[in-house]
XYZ file of C-alpha atoms in Angstrom:
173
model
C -68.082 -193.559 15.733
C -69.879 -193.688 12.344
C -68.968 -189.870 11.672
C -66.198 -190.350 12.880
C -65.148 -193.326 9.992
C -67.121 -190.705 7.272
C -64.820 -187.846 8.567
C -61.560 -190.209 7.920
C -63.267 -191.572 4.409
C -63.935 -188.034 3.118
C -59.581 -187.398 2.852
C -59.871 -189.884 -0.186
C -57.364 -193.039 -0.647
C -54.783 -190.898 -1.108
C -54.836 -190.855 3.057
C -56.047 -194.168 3.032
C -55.626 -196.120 7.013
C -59.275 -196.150 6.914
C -60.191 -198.008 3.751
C -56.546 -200.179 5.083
C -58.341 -201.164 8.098
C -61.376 -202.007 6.331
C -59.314 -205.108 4.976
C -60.424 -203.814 1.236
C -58.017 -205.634 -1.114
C -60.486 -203.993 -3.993
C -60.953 -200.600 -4.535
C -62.911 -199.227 -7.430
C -62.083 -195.658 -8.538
C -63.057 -193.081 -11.727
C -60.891 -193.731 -14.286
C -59.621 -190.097 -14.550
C -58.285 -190.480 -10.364
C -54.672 -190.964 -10.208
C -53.448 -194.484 -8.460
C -52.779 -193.967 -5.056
C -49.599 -194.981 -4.003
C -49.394 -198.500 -3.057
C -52.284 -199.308 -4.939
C -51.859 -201.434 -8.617
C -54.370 -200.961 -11.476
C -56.007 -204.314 -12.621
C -58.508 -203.022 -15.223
C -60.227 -199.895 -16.575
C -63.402 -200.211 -18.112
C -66.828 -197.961 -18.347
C -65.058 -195.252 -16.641
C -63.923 -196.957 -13.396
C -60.399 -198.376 -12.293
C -59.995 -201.584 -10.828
C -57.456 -201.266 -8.096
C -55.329 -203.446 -5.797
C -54.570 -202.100 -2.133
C -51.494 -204.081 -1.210
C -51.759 -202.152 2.036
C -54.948 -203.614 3.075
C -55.157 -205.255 6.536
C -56.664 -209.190 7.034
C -59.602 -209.202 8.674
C -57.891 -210.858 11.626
C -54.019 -210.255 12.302
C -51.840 -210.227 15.257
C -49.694 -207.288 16.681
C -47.684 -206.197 19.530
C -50.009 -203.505 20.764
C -53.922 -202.104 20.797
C -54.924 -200.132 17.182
C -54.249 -196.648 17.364
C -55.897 -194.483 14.309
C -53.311 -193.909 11.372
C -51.155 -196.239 12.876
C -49.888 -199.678 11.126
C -49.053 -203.088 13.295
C -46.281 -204.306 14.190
C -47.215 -208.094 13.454
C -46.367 -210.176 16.295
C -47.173 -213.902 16.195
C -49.582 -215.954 13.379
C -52.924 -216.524 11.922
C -52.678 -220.659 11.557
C -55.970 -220.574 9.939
C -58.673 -218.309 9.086
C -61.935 -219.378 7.990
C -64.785 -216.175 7.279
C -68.204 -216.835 6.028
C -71.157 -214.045 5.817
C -72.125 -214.908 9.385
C -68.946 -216.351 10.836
C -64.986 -216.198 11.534
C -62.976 -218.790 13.068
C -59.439 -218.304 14.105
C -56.727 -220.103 15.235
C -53.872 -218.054 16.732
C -50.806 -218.467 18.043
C -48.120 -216.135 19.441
C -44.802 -216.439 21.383
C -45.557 -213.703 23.496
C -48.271 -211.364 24.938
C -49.665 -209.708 21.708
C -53.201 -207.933 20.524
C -55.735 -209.411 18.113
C -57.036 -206.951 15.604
C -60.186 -208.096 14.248
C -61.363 -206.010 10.559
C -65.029 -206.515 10.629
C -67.926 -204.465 11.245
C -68.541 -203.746 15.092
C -72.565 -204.648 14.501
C -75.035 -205.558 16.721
C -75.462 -209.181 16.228
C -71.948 -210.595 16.835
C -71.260 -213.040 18.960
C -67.455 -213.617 20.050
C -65.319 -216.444 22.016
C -61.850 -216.748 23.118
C -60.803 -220.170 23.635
C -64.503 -220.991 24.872
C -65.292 -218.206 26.509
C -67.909 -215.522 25.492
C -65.866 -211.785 25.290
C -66.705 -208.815 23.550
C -63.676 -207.128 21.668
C -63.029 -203.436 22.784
C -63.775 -200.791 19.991
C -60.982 -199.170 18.225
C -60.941 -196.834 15.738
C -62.186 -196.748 12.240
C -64.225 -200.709 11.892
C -61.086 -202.108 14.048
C -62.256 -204.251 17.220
C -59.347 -205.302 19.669
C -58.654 -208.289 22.206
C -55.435 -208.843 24.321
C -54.235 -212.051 24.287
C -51.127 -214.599 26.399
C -48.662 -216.181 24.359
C -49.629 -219.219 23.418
C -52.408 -220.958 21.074
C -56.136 -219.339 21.373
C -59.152 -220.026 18.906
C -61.186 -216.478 18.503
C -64.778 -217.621 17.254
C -67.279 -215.127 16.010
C -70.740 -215.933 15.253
C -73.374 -213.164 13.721
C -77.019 -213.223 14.110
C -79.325 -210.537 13.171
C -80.710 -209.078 16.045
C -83.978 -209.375 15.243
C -83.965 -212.905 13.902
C -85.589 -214.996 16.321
C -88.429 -212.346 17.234
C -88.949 -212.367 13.269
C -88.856 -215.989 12.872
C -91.785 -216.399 15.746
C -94.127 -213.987 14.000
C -93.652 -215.463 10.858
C -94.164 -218.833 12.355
C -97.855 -217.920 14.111
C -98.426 -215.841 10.636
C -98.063 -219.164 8.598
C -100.427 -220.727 11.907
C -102.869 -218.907 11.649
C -103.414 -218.927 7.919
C -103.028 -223.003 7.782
C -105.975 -222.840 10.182
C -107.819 -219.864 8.528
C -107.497 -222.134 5.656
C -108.173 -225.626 7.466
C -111.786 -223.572 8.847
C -112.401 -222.320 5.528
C -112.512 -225.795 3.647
C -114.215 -227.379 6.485
């Protein structure tokens, strides 16, 4: 999937669904590149262009059907709220018919995701893009990351900072 994503990345911005999907509202480029279509310079400075991509995706948005690489949605429905941190995303949707959720974040080990309560696991699409159908109606899509290793890490650093409180304890004694 990863070559995959490199294999779409290498056509440039010019052919640019990939860094789209990627919900990149910034893109940095060399200062001698020409503005891809779409795209509105901001600054140049030290060599580099400051870009806009009005084209980029939101990191969650609602559509009528499943992603499908190089195509665009067809929204369908509303984000009432969207709240993203580094290690979470709360959503509230809401839809008037049957529609898909597209969800713009990286499909890494360590996510956690519920759909009104209920622990799912979106289905991969193409490029970053994760998918979940979804009724009509009003749904709250919750995602919470944790490294995977955190809690194994955590205990070993725990016993570490044991051990040497009691290496030290024996030492003074």
């Amino acid at each position: 999937r990863l070559a995959r994503h490199l294999e779409l990345a290498d056509r440039g911005p010019e052919d640019r669904w990939w860094l789209d999907t990627l919900a990149a509202p910034w893109v940095v480029l060399r200062a001698t590149a020409p503005i891809p279509a779409g795209m509105e310079e901001l600054r140049v400075r030290g060599g580099m262009r400051l870009l806009r991509n009005h084209a980029a995706l939101p990191e969650v948005l609602l559509t009528a059907g499943p992603p499908v690489e190089g195509g665009y949605p067809h929204p369908l429905g509303t984000v009432a709220s969207l709240r993203l941190s580094g290690s979470s995303c709360r959503a509230v949707l809401e839809t008037p018919d049957a529609a898909w959720v597209w969800i713009s974040l990286a499909p890494v080990r360590g996510w956690r995701w519920s759909f009104d309560g209920r622990a799912v696991a979106p289905a991969p699409g193409p490029s970053i893009l994760q998918a979940l159908p979804l009724a009509a109606g009003r749904h709250e899509l919750v995602g919470r990351y944790r490294p995977p290793g955190l809690v194994p890490a955590a205990a070993v650093s725990v016993l570490a900072a044991l051990a040497t409180i009691l290496g030290l304890a024996w030492r003074w004694r």
